[in-house]
Coordinates of C-alpha atoms in Angstrom, one line a residue:
X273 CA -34.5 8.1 7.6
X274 CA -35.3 10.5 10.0
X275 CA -39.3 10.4 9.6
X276 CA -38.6 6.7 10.5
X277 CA -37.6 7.7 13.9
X278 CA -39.5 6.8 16.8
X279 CA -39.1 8.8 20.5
X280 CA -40.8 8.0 23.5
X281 CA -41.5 9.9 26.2
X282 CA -41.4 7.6 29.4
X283 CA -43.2 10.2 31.0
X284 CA -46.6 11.5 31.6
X285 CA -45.8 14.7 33.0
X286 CA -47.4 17.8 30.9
X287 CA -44.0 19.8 31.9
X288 CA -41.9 18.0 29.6
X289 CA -44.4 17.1 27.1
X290 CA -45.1 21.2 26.7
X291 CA -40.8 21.4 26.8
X292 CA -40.3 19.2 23.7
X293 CA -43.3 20.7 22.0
X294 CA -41.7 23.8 22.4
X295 CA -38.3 22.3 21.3
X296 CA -40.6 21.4 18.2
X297 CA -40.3 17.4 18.7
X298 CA -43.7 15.6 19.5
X299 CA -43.1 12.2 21.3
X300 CA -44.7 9.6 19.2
X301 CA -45.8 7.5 22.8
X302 CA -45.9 8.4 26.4
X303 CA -45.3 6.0 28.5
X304 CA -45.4 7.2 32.7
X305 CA -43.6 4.4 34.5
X306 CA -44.3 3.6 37.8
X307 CA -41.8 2.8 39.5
X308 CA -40.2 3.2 43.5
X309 CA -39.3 7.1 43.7
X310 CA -38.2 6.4 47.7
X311 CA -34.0 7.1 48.1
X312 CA -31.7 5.1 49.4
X313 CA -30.5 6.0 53.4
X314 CA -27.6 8.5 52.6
X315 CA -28.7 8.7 48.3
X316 CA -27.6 12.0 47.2
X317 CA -30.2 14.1 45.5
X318 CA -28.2 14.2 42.3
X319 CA -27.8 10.0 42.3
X320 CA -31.1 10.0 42.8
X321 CA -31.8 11.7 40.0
X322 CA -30.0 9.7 38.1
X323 CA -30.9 6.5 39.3
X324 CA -34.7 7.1 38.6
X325 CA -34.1 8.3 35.5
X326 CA -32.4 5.1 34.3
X327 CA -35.2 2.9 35.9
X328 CA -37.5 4.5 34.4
X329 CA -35.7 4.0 31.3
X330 CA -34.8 0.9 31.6
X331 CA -38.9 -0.2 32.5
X332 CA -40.1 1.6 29.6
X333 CA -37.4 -1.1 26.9
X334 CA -38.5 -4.2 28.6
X335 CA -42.2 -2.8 28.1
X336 CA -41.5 -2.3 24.7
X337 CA -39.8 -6.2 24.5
X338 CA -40.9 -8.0 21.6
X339 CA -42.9 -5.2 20.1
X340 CA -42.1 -5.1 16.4
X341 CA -43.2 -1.7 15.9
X342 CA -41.4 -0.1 18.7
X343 CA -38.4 -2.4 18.9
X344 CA -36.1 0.3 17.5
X345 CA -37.1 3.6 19.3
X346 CA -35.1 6.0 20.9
X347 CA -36.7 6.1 24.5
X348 CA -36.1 9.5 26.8
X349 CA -36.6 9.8 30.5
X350 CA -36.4 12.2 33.0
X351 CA -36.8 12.8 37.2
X352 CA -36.2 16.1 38.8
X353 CA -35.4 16.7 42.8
X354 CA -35.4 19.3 45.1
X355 CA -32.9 19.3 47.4
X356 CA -31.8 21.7 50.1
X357 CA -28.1 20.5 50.9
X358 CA -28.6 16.6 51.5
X359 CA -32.3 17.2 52.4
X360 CA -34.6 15.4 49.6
X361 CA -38.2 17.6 49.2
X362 CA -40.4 15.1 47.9
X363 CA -43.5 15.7 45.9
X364 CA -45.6 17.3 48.1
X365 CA -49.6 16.0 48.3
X366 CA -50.9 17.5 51.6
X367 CA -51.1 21.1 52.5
X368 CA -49.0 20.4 55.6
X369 CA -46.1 19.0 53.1
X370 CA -46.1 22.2 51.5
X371 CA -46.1 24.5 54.0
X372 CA -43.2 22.7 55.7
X373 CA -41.3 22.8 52.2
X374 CA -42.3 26.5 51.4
X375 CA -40.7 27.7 54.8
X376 CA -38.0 25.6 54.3
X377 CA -37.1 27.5 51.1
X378 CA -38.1 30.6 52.0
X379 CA -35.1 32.8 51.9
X380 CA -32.7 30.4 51.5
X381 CA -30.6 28.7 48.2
X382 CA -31.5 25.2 47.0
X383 CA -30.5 23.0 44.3
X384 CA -32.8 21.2 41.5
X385 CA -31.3 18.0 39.8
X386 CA -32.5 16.5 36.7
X387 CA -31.8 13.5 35.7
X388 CA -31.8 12.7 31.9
X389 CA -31.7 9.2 30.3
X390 CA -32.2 8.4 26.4
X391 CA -32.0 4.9 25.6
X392 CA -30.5 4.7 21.9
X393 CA -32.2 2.6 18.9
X394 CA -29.8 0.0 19.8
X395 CA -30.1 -0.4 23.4
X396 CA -27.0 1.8 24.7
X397 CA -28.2 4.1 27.7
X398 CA -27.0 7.8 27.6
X399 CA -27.0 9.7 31.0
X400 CA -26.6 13.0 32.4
X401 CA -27.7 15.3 35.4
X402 CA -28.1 19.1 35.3
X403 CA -28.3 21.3 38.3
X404 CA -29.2 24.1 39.0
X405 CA -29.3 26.9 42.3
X406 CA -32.5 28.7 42.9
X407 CA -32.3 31.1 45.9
X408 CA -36.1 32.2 46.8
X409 CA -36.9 35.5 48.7
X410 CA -38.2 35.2 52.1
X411 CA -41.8 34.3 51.9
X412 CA -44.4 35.9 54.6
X413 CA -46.6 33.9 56.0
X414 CA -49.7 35.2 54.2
X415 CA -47.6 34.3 50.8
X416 CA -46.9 30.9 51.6
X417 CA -51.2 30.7 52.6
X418 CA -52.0 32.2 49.7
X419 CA -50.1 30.1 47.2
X420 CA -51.3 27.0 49.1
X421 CA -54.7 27.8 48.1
X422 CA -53.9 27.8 44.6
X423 CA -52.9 24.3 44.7
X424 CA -50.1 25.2 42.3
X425 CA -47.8 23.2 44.5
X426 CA -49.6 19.6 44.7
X427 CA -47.7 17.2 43.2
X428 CA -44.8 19.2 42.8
X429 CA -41.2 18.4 44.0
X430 CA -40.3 21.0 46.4
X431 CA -44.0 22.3 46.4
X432 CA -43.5 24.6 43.7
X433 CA -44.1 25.2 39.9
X434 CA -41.3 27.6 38.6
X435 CA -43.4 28.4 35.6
X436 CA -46.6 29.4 37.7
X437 CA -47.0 31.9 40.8
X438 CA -43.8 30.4 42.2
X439 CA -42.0 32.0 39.1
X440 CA -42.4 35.5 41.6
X441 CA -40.8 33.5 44.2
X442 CA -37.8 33.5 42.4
X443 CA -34.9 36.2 43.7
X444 CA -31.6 34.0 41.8
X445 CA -31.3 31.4 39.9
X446 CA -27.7 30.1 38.3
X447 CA -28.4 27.4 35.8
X448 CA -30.9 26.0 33.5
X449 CA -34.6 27.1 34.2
X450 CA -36.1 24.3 31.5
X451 CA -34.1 21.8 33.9
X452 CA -36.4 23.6 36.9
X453 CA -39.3 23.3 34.7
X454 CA -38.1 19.7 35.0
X455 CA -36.4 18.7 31.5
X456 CA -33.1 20.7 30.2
X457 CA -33.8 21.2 26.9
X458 CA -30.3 22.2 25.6
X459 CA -28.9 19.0 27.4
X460 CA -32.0 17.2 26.0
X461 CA -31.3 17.8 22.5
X462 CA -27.9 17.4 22.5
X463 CA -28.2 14.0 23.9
X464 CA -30.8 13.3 20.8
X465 CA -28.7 14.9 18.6
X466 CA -26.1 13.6 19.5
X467 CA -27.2 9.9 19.0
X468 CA -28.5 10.6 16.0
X469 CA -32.0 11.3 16.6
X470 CA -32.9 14.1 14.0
X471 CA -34.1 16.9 16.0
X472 CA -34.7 19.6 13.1
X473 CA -36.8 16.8 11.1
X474 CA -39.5 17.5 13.3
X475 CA -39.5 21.8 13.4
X476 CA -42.5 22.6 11.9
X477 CA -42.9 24.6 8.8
X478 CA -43.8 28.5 8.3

């Protein structure tokens, strides 16, 4: 039955919450995992991706180990990197993170990889990573100042927030720009769907 369906989110992030609320589907749990975001020497930004997304995954079942009433959820998780070529832009914390990242991208193309991971009711891991290409004008000086001081950036991969003042930033983008946001919902739901998870169950009613 599809009201006895279970999802968590093993994620804290208010992005992705907001992007399945708007997908209609309210996690019934969040659970953030902690877990070692550093690559590997020579990790590509799109294995990366995937790899976190699977450990955090993979954390959030043996949390849930010998929990009757969670035993049989569906479990999503996702990570999302920045990545100019090779070149890993972490989540930035400190002003002189994000001005070195902002002038990085300024004027230039970049990619953003998410990685998606739903762990199935009976423990079978789905995966996939979606890109996308953002190319940002060239930001002045006095822009990249400017949006510092709205501490928009902090905590942000790639110092940026699509969906805020960076959104301006923005000259082409080729791709998803949920999966910027930092969950693809089409991909998302297709992976629920696809397993079975009854998306439309959860679509409120006019």
């Amino acid at each position: 039955m599809a009201s006895d369906q279970k999802l968590i989110l093993a994620s804290g992030s208010p992005r992705r919450i907001d992007l399945l609320n708007q997908a209609g589907i309210e996690p019934d749990r969040m659970m953030p995992m902690d877990i070692d975001e550093t690559a590997k020497k020579s990790e590509h930004p799109r294995s990366l991706a995937r790899r976190l997304s699977s450990e955090k995954a993979e954390a959030a079942l043996a949390a849930i180990k010998g929990d009757l009433a969670w035993r049989h959820s569906y479990i999503l998780s996702a990570d999302t990197v920045v990545a100019v070529g090779r070149r890993i832009l972490e989540k930035t914390e400190f002003t002189e993170e994000a001005a070195s990242a902002l002038h990085l991208l300024s004027g230039r193309g970049h990619w953003v990889y998410t990685g998606i991971c739903l762990v199935t009711p009976g423990g079978q891991f789905r995966q996939k990573v979606v890109q996308t290409k953002v190319r940002f004008k060239r930001l002045s000086a006095h822009e990249i100042d400017n949006y510092i001081a709205s501490g928009q950036w902090r905590g942000k991969a790639g110092a940026y927030a699509i969906q805020g003042i960076a959104g301006s930033f923005v000259q082409k983008m080729v791709g998803s720009y949920t999966n910027v946001v930092g969950l693809p919902l089409y991909e998302t739901l297709s992976l629920l769907s696809g397993e079975g998870f009854d998306v439309q169950a959860r679509w409120p009613e006019g």
